[in-house]
């Protein structure tokens, strides 16, 4: 119950207006994009509609929670390079790695995985707690701005409202005219990599090593 394939022959289509009135147009759009690729028959699932709505609430609540930090940081002149700490670098790695995939998925019209990418972005942003320095603030502002631009084609009302209310519009222009976010190759470069340790083929742990370390340095560590 609550799950079923819609078809003309069964006359069991769901009126999108009912969905819009209950959850809003953005939830309706997000649900239809996330549930299946455009060419695949959509299986209606009430729980998945609720899930789409909850996800958008998370995005909205994140913007509200960090409104002061985002507004203050966006208004600051960033003409000088910013030093990113370890946590900020990790956030940027997550966001730009997902952005690279989302950009590819949009180009091939694989919208269900675009939404999956947006969910990964909000997870990374919610897990990010280091806001004590300028670099961390910049990483947060950049990450949420990327998320809003990636969501804009799917959920234009929520994305546009947050973009304006949080100060992005004043700094970067209207969301409709804002440039598509570009993957920063520098953000994808890791200072350290995790190597798995095995003894006689059995997993015994792992160790972090500098990404440029040679074999001798790794063996020493």
CSV table of N, CA, C and O in Angstrom, one decimal, residues 33-100:
chain,number,residue,atom,x,y,z
A,33,UNK,N,12.0,13.9,-10.0
A,33,UNK,CA,13.4,13.8,-10.6
A,33,UNK,C,14.2,12.8,-9.8
A,33,UNK,O,15.0,12.1,-10.5
A,34,UNK,N,14.0,12.6,-8.6
A,34,UNK,CA,14.8,11.7,-7.8
A,34,UNK,C,14.3,10.2,-7.9
A,34,UNK,O,15.1,9.3,-7.8
A,35,UNK,N,13.1,10.0,-8.1
A,35,UNK,CA,12.5,8.7,-8.1
A,35,UNK,C,13.0,7.8,-9.2
A,35,UNK,O,13.3,6.6,-9.1
A,36,UNK,N,13.1,8.4,-10.4
A,36,UNK,CA,13.5,7.6,-11.6
A,36,UNK,C,14.0,8.5,-12.7
A,36,UNK,O,13.7,9.7,-12.8
A,37,UNK,N,14.9,8.0,-13.6
A,37,UNK,CA,15.3,8.7,-14.7
A,37,UNK,C,14.1,9.1,-15.6
A,37,UNK,O,13.1,8.4,-15.5
A,38,UNK,N,14.2,10.1,-16.4
A,38,UNK,CA,13.0,10.6,-17.2
A,38,UNK,C,12.4,9.5,-18.1
A,38,UNK,O,11.2,9.5,-18.3
A,39,UNK,N,13.3,8.6,-18.6
A,39,UNK,CA,12.7,7.6,-19.6
A,39,UNK,C,12.2,6.3,-18.9
A,39,UNK,O,11.6,5.5,-19.6
A,40,UNK,N,12.2,6.3,-17.6
A,40,UNK,CA,11.8,5.1,-16.8
A,40,UNK,C,10.4,5.3,-16.2
A,40,UNK,O,10.1,6.4,-15.7
A,41,UNK,N,9.6,4.3,-16.2
A,41,UNK,CA,8.3,4.4,-15.6
A,41,UNK,C,8.4,4.7,-14.1
A,41,UNK,O,9.3,4.0,-13.4
A,42,UNK,N,7.7,5.6,-13.6
A,42,UNK,CA,7.8,6.0,-12.2
A,42,UNK,C,6.9,5.2,-11.3
A,42,UNK,O,5.7,5.1,-11.6
A,43,UNK,N,7.4,4.6,-10.3
A,43,UNK,CA,6.6,3.9,-9.2
A,43,UNK,C,6.3,4.9,-8.1
A,43,UNK,O,7.2,5.4,-7.5
A,44,UNK,N,5.0,5.2,-7.9
A,44,UNK,CA,4.6,6.1,-6.9
A,44,UNK,C,4.9,5.5,-5.5
A,44,UNK,O,4.6,4.4,-5.2
A,45,UNK,N,5.5,6.4,-4.7
A,45,UNK,CA,5.8,6.0,-3.3
A,45,UNK,C,5.6,7.1,-2.4
A,45,UNK,O,6.3,8.1,-2.4
A,46,UNK,N,4.6,7.0,-1.5
A,46,UNK,CA,4.2,8.1,-0.6
A,46,UNK,C,5.4,8.4,0.4
A,46,UNK,O,5.6,9.6,0.7
A,47,UNK,N,6.1,7.4,0.8
A,47,UNK,CA,7.2,7.6,1.8
A,47,UNK,C,8.3,8.4,1.1
A,47,UNK,O,9.0,9.2,1.7
A,48,UNK,N,8.5,8.2,-0.2
A,48,UNK,CA,9.6,8.9,-0.9
A,48,UNK,C,9.2,10.4,-1.1
A,48,UNK,O,10.1,11.2,-1.1
A,49,UNK,N,7.9,10.7,-1.2
A,49,UNK,CA,7.5,12.1,-1.3
A,49,UNK,C,7.8,12.7,0.1
A,49,UNK,O,8.4,13.9,0.1
A,50,UNK,N,7.5,12.1,1.1
A,50,UNK,CA,7.9,12.6,2.5
A,50,UNK,C,9.4,12.8,2.6
A,50,UNK,O,9.8,13.8,3.2
A,51,UNK,N,10.1,11.9,2.1
A,51,UNK,CA,11.6,12.0,2.1
A,51,UNK,C,12.1,13.2,1.4
A,51,UNK,O,13.0,13.9,1.8
A,52,UNK,N,11.5,13.5,0.2
A,52,UNK,CA,11.9,14.6,-0.6
A,52,UNK,C,11.6,15.9,0.2
A,52,UNK,O,12.4,16.9,0.2
A,53,UNK,N,10.5,15.9,0.8
A,53,UNK,CA,10.1,17.1,1.6
A,53,UNK,C,11.0,17.3,2.8
A,53,UNK,O,11.4,18.4,3.1
A,54,UNK,N,11.4,16.2,3.5
A,54,UNK,CA,12.3,16.3,4.6
A,54,UNK,C,13.7,16.8,4.2
A,54,UNK,O,14.3,17.6,4.9
A,55,UNK,N,14.1,16.4,3.1
A,55,UNK,CA,15.4,16.8,2.6
A,55,UNK,C,15.4,18.3,2.3
A,55,UNK,O,16.3,19.0,2.7
A,56,UNK,N,14.4,18.8,1.7
A,56,UNK,CA,14.3,20.3,1.5
A,56,UNK,C,14.2,21.0,2.8
A,56,UNK,O,14.7,22.2,2.9
A,57,UNK,N,13.5,20.5,3.8
A,57,UNK,CA,13.5,21.1,5.1
A,57,UNK,C,14.9,21.2,5.7
A,57,UNK,O,15.2,22.2,6.4
A,58,UNK,N,15.7,20.1,5.5
A,58,UNK,CA,17.1,20.2,6.0
A,58,UNK,C,17.9,21.3,5.3
A,58,UNK,O,18.6,22.0,6.0
A,59,UNK,N,17.7,21.5,4.0
A,59,UNK,CA,18.4,22.5,3.3
A,59,UNK,C,18.0,23.9,3.9
A,59,UNK,O,18.8,24.8,4.2
A,60,UNK,N,16.7,24.1,4.0
A,60,UNK,CA,16.1,25.3,4.5
A,60,UNK,C,16.6,25.6,6.0
A,60,UNK,O,17.1,26.7,6.3
A,61,UNK,N,16.5,24.6,6.8
A,61,UNK,CA,16.9,24.7,8.2
A,61,UNK,C,18.4,25.0,8.3
A,61,UNK,O,18.9,25.8,9.2
A,62,UNK,N,19.2,24.4,7.4
A,62,UNK,CA,20.7,24.7,7.5
A,62,UNK,C,20.9,26.2,7.2
A,62,UNK,O,21.7,26.9,7.9
A,63,UNK,N,20.2,26.7,6.2
A,63,UNK,CA,20.4,28.2,5.9
A,63,UNK,C,19.9,29.1,7.0
A,63,UNK,O,20.6,30.0,7.3
A,64,UNK,N,18.8,28.7,7.7
A,64,UNK,CA,18.3,29.5,8.8
A,64,UNK,C,19.3,29.4,10.0
A,64,UNK,O,19.6,30.4,10.6
A,65,UNK,N,19.8,28.2,10.2
A,65,UNK,CA,20.7,28.0,11.4
A,65,UNK,C,22.0,28.8,11.2
A,65,UNK,O,22.5,29.4,12.2
A,66,UNK,N,22.5,28.9,10.0
A,66,UNK,CA,23.8,29.6,9.7
A,66,UNK,C,23.7,30.9,9.1
A,66,UNK,O,24.6,31.4,8.5
A,67,UNK,N,22.5,31.5,9.2
A,67,UNK,CA,22.2,32.8,8.5
A,67,UNK,C,23.2,33.9,8.9
A,67,UNK,O,23.7,34.5,8.0
A,68,UNK,N,23.4,34.0,10.1
A,68,UNK,CA,24.3,35.1,10.6
A,68,UNK,C,25.7,34.9,10.0
A,68,UNK,O,26.4,35.8,9.5
A,69,UNK,N,26.2,33.7,10.1
A,69,UNK,CA,27.6,33.4,9.7
A,69,UNK,C,27.7,33.6,8.2
A,69,UNK,O,28.7,34.2,7.7
A,70,UNK,N,26.7,33.1,7.4
A,70,UNK,CA,26.7,33.2,6.0
A,70,UNK,C,26.6,34.7,5.5
A,70,UNK,O,27.4,35.1,4.7
A,71,UNK,N,25.7,35.4,6.1
A,71,UNK,CA,25.5,36.8,5.7
A,71,UNK,C,26.8,37.6,6.0
A,71,UNK,O,27.2,38.4,5.2
A,72,UNK,N,27.4,37.4,7.2
A,72,UNK,CA,28.6,38.2,7.6
A,72,UNK,C,29.7,37.8,6.7
A,72,UNK,O,30.5,38.7,6.3
A,73,UNK,N,29.9,36.6,6.4
A,73,UNK,CA,31.0,36.1,5.6
A,73,UNK,C,30.9,36.6,4.1
A,73,UNK,O,31.9,36.9,3.5
A,74,UNK,N,29.7,36.5,3.6
A,74,UNK,CA,29.5,36.9,2.2
A,74,UNK,C,29.8,38.3,1.9
A,74,UNK,O,30.3,38.7,0.9
A,75,UNK,N,29.5,39.2,3.0
A,75,UNK,CA,29.7,40.6,2.8
A,75,UNK,C,31.2,41.0,2.9
A,75,UNK,O,31.5,42.2,2.6
A,76,UNK,N,32.1,40.1,3.3
A,76,UNK,CA,33.5,40.5,3.5
A,76,UNK,C,34.2,40.4,2.1
A,76,UNK,O,33.9,39.5,1.3
A,77,UNK,N,35.1,41.4,1.9
A,77,UNK,CA,35.9,41.4,0.7
A,77,UNK,C,36.9,40.2,0.7
A,77,UNK,O,37.7,40.1,1.7
A,78,UNK,N,36.9,39.4,-0.3
A,78,UNK,CA,37.7,38.2,-0.3
A,78,UNK,C,38.8,38.4,-1.5
A,78,UNK,O,39.1,37.4,-2.1
A,79,UNK,N,39.3,39.6,-1.6
A,79,UNK,CA,40.3,39.8,-2.7
A,79,UNK,C,41.6,39.1,-2.4
A,79,UNK,O,42.4,38.8,-3.3
A,80,UNK,N,41.9,38.8,-1.1
A,80,UNK,CA,43.1,38.2,-0.7
A,80,UNK,C,42.9,36.7,-0.5
A,80,UNK,O,41.8,36.2,-0.1
A,81,UNK,N,43.9,35.9,-0.8
A,81,UNK,CA,43.8,34.4,-0.7
A,81,UNK,C,43.5,34.0,0.7
A,81,UNK,O,43.9,34.7,1.7
A,82,UNK,N,42.8,33.0,0.9
A,82,UNK,CA,42.4,32.5,2.2
A,82,UNK,C,43.1,31.2,2.5
A,82,UNK,O,43.2,30.3,1.6
A,83,UNK,N,43.5,31.0,3.7
A,83,UNK,CA,44.2,29.7,4.1
A,83,UNK,C,43.1,28.8,4.7
A,83,UNK,O,42.4,29.1,5.6
A,84,UNK,N,43.0,27.6,4.1
A,84,UNK,CA,42.1,26.6,4.5
A,84,UNK,C,42.7,25.7,5.5
A,84,UNK,O,43.8,25.1,5.2
A,85,UNK,N,42.1,25.4,6.6
A,85,UNK,CA,42.6,24.4,7.6
A,85,UNK,C,42.2,23.0,7.1
A,85,UNK,O,41.6,22.8,6.1
A,86,UNK,N,42.6,22.0,7.9
A,86,UNK,CA,42.3,20.6,7.6
A,86,UNK,C,40.9,20.3,7.4
A,86,UNK,O,40.5,19.7,6.4
A,87,UNK,N,40.0,20.8,8.3
A,87,UNK,CA,38.6,20.5,8.2
A,87,UNK,C,38.0,21.2,7.0
A,87,UNK,O,37.1,20.6,6.3
A,88,UNK,N,38.4,22.4,6.7
A,88,UNK,CA,37.9,23.2,5.5
A,88,UNK,C,38.3,22.5,4.2
A,88,UNK,O,37.5,22.4,3.3
A,89,UNK,N,39.5,22.0,4.2
A,89,UNK,CA,40.0,21.3,3.0
A,89,UNK,C,39.2,20.1,2.8
A,89,UNK,O,38.8,19.7,1.6
A,90,UNK,N,38.9,19.4,3.9
A,90,UNK,CA,38.1,18.1,3.8
A,90,UNK,C,36.7,18.4,3.2
A,90,UNK,O,36.1,17.7,2.4
A,91,UNK,N,36.1,19.5,3.7
A,91,UNK,CA,34.7,19.9,3.2
A,91,UNK,C,34.8,20.3,1.7
A,91,UNK,O,33.9,19.8,1.0
A,92,UNK,N,35.8,21.0,1.4
A,92,UNK,CA,35.9,21.4,-0.1
A,92,UNK,C,36.2,20.2,-0.9
A,92,UNK,O,35.6,20.1,-2.1
A,93,UNK,N,36.9,19.3,-0.4
A,93,UNK,CA,37.1,18.0,-1.2
A,93,UNK,C,35.8,17.3,-1.4
A,93,UNK,O,35.5,16.9,-2.6
A,94,UNK,N,35.0,17.2,-0.4
A,94,UNK,CA,33.7,16.5,-0.5
A,94,UNK,C,32.8,17.3,-1.5
A,94,UNK,O,32.2,16.6,-2.4
A,95,UNK,N,32.7,18.6,-1.3
A,95,UNK,CA,31.7,19.4,-2.1
A,95,UNK,C,32.1,19.3,-3.6
A,95,UNK,O,31.3,19.1,-4.5
A,96,UNK,N,33.4,19.5,-3.9
A,96,UNK,CA,33.9,19.6,-5.3
A,96,UNK,C,33.9,18.2,-5.9
A,96,UNK,O,33.7,18.1,-7.2
A,97,UNK,N,34.1,17.2,-5.2
A,97,UNK,CA,34.0,15.8,-5.7
A,97,UNK,C,32.6,15.5,-6.2
A,97,UNK,O,32.4,15.0,-7.3
A,98,UNK,N,31.7,15.9,-5.3
A,98,UNK,CA,30.2,15.7,-5.7
A,98,UNK,C,29.8,16.6,-6.8
A,98,UNK,O,29.1,16.2,-7.7
A,99,UNK,N,30.3,17.8,-6.8
A,99,UNK,CA,30.0,18.8,-7.9
A,99,UNK,C,30.4,18.3,-9.2
A,99,UNK,O,29.7,18.4,-10.2
A,100,UNK,N,31.6,17.7,-9.3
A,100,UNK,CA,32.1,17.1,-10.5
A,100,UNK,C,31.1,16.0,-11.1
A,100,UNK,O,30.8,16.0,-12.2
